[in-house]
Every structure is written in C-alpha cells, then in structure tokens.
PDB file of C-alpha atoms in Angstrom:
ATOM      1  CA  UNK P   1       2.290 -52.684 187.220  1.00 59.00           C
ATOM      2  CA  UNK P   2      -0.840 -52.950 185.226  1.00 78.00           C
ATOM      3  CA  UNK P   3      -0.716 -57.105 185.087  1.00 81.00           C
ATOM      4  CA  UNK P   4      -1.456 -57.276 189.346  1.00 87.00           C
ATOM      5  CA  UNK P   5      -4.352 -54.797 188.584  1.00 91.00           C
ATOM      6  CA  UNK P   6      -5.908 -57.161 185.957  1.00 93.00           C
ATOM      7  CA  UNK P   7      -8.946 -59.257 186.893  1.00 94.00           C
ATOM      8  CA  UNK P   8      -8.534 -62.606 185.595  1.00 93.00           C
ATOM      9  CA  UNK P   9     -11.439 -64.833 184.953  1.00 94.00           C
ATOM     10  CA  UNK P  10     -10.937 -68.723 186.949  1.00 93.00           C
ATOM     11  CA  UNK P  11      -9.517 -69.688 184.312  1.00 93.00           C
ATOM     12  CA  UNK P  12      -6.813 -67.592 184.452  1.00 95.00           C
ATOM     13  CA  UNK P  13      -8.092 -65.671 180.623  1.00 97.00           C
ATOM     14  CA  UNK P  14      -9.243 -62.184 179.932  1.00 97.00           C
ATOM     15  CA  UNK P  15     -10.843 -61.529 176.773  1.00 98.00           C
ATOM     16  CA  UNK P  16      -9.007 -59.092 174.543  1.00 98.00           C
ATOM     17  CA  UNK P  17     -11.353 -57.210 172.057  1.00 98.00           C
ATOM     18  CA  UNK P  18      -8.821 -56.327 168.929  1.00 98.00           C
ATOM     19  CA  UNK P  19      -9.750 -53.184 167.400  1.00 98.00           C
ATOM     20  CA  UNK P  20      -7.921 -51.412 164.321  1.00 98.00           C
ATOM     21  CA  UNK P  21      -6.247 -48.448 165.595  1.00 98.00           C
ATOM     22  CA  UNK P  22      -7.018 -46.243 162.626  1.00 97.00           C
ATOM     23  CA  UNK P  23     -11.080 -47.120 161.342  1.00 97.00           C
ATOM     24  CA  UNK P  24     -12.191 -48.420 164.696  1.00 97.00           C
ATOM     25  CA  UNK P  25     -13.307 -51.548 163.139  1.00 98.00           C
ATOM     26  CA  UNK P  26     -13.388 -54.667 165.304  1.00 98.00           C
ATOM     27  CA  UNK P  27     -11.177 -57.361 164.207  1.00 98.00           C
ATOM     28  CA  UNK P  28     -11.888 -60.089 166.335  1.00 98.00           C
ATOM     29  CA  UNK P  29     -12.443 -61.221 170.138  1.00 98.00           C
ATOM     30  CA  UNK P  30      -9.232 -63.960 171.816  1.00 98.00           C
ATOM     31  CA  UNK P  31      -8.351 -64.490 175.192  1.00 98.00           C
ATOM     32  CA  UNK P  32      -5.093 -63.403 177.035  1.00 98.00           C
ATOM     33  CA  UNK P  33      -3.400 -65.552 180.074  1.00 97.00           C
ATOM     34  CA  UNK P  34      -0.674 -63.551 182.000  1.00 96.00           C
ATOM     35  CA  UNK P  35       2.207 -65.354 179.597  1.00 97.00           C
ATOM     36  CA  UNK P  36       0.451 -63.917 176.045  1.00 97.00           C
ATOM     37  CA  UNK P  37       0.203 -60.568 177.791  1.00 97.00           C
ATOM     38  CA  UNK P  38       3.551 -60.225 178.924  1.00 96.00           C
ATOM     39  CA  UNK P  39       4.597 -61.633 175.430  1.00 97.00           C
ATOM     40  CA  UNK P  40       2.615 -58.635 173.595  1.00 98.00           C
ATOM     41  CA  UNK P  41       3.877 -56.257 175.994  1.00 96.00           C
ATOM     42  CA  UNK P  42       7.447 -57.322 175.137  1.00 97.00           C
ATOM     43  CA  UNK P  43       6.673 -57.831 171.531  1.00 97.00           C
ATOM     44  CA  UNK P  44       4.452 -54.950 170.851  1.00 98.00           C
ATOM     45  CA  UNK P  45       2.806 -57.924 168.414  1.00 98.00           C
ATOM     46  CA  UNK P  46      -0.242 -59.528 169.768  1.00 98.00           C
ATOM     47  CA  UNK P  47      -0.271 -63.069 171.563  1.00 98.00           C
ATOM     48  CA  UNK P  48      -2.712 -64.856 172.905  1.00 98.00           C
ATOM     49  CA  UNK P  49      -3.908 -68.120 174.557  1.00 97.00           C
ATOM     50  CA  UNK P  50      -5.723 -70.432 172.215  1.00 94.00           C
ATOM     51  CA  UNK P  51      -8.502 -72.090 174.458  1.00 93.00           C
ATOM     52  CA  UNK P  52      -8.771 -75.238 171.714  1.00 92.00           C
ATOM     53  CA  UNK P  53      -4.970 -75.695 171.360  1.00 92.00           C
ATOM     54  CA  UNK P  54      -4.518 -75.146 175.334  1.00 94.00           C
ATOM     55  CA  UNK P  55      -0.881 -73.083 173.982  1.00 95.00           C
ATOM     56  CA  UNK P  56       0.126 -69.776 173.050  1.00 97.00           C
ATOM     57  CA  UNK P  57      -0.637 -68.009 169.740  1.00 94.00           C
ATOM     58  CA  UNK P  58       1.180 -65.323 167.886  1.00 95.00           C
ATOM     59  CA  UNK P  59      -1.053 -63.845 165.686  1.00 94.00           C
ATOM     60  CA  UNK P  60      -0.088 -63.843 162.095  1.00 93.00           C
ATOM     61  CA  UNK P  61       2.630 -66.949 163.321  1.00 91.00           C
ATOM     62  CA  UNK P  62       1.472 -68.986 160.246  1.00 90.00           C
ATOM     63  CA  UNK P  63      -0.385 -66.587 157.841  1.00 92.00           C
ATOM     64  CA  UNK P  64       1.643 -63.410 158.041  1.00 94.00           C
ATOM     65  CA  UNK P  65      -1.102 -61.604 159.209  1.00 96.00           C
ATOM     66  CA  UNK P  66       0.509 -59.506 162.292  1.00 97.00           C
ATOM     67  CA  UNK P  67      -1.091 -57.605 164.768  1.00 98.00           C
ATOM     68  CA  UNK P  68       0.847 -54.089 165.666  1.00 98.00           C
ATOM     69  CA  UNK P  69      -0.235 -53.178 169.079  1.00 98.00           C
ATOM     70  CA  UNK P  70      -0.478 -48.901 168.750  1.00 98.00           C
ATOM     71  CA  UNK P  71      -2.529 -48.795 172.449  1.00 98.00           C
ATOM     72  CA  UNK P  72      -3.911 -51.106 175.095  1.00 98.00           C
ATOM     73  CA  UNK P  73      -6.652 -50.282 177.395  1.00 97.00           C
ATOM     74  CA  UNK P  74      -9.058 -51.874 179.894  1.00 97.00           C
ATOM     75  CA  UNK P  75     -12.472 -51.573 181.147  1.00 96.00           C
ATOM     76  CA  UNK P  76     -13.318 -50.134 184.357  1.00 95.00           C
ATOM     77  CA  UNK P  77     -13.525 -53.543 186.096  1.00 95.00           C
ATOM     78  CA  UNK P  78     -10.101 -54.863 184.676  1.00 95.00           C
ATOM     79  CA  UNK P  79     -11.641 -58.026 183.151  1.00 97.00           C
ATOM     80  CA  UNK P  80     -11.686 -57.128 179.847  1.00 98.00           C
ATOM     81  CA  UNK P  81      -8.687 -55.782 177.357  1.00 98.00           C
ATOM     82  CA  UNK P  82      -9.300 -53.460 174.150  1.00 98.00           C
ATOM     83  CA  UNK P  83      -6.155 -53.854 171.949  1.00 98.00           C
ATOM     84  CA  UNK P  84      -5.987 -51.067 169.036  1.00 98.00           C
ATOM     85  CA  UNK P  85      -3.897 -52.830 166.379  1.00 98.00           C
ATOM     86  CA  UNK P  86      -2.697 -51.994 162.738  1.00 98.00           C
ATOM     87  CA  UNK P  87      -3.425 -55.229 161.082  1.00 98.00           C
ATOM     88  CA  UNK P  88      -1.623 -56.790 158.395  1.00 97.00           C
ATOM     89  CA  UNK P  89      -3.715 -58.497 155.916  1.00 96.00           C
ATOM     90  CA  UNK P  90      -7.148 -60.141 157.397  1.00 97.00           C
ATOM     91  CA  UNK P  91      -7.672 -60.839 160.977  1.00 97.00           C
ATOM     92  CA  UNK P  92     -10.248 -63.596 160.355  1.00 96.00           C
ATOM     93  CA  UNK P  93      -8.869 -67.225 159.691  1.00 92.00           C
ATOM     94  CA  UNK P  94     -11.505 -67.253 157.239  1.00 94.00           C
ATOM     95  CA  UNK P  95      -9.726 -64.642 155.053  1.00 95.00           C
ATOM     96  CA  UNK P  96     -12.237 -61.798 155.829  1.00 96.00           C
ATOM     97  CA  UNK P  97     -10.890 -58.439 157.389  1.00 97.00           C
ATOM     98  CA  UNK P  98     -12.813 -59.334 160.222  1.00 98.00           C
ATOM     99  CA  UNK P  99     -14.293 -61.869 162.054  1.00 97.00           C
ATOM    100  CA  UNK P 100     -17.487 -59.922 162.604  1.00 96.00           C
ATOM    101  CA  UNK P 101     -18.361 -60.201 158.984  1.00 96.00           C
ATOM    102  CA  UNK P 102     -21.890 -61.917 159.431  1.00 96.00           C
ATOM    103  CA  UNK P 103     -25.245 -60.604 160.125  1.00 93.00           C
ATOM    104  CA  UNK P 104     -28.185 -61.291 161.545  1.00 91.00           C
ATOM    105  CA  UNK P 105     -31.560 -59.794 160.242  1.00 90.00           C
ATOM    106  CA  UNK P 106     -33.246 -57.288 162.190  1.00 88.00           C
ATOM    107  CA  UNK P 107     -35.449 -57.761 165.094  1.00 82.00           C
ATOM    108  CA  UNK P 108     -38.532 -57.271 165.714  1.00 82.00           C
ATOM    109  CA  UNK P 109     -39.541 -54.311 167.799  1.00 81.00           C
ATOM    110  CA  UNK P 110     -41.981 -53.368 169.624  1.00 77.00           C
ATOM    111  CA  UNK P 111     -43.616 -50.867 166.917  1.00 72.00           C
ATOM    112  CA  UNK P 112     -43.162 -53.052 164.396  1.00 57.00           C
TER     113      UNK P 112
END
C-alpha cells in the first residue's frame, strides 16, 4: 500500500499541496498525518491535521466548502502529496478562492 511508501516528516506530517483538478490553480498548502490520509482515502473528501488545533480537520466541516478528491499523487521522494480537488466554494478561510491570493512585487534582477 501507498501509506508504508510515504515519507513522513518527524513529526509524523506530510504537506499536501491542494490543487483544483480542472484550472490547475493552487488552492492552498495543509499537512496530512497517517489518520487524515486514511480518512480522505475512505472519504474521497479531504482531511487533514491542523498543526494549531493539534486535531483532525475536514475541510469544508464548518463552512461548506468541500474538497472532492478527483486524483492523488506524490513526489518522487514520497514527502510531499499533490491532491487535485473540485472545490466547493473558496478554499481560503479568508473567503478568497485561494489562499495564494497575495503578491509580492517583482525582484530585482540582475539586468535591471
């Protein structure tokens, strides 16, 4: 199974980029322990562990705003998931689409 393969940091977390499945857009970066996984793989809705609440999180528990898992992958060291999602209603707490919403101005490069 795919869970002995994964390469869990010392704390026992992965982090789980969230992706939607149709525009590619990233939603927003959480951590998985072994429990949220297995509960998203049962699920098919995403969970994860919240590192401030030290508990499990089911996205969308409160708001409504669900995570569909459509695929999961990981990177070629296993310590890092890529969940592609269909999102219902933001992702961001903040009520954006996503939490990558802000910007920072460009830097300065070397022919500049």
């Amino acid at each position: 199974m795919v869970l002995a393969e994964l390469a869990f940091d010392r704390y026992e977390l992965l982090p789980a980029i969230v992706q939607d499945y149709q525009s590619g857009e990233v939603l927003m970066l959480a951590y998985m322990n072994r429990e949220s996984f297995e509960v998203t793989l049962k699920t098919g809705l995403t969970c994860f562990w919240s590192r401030s609440r030290k508990q499990l999180w089911q996205k969308g528990e409160t708001s409504g705003n669900i995570q569909e898992v459509k695929e999961i992958f990981y990177d070629c060291d296993a310590d890092t998931l890529l969940l592609k999602v269909k999102q219902t209603g933001p992702a961001c707490h903040t009520g954006e689409r996503s939490c990558f919403y802000r910007t920072i101005p460009p830097l300065k490069t070397v022919d500049s």
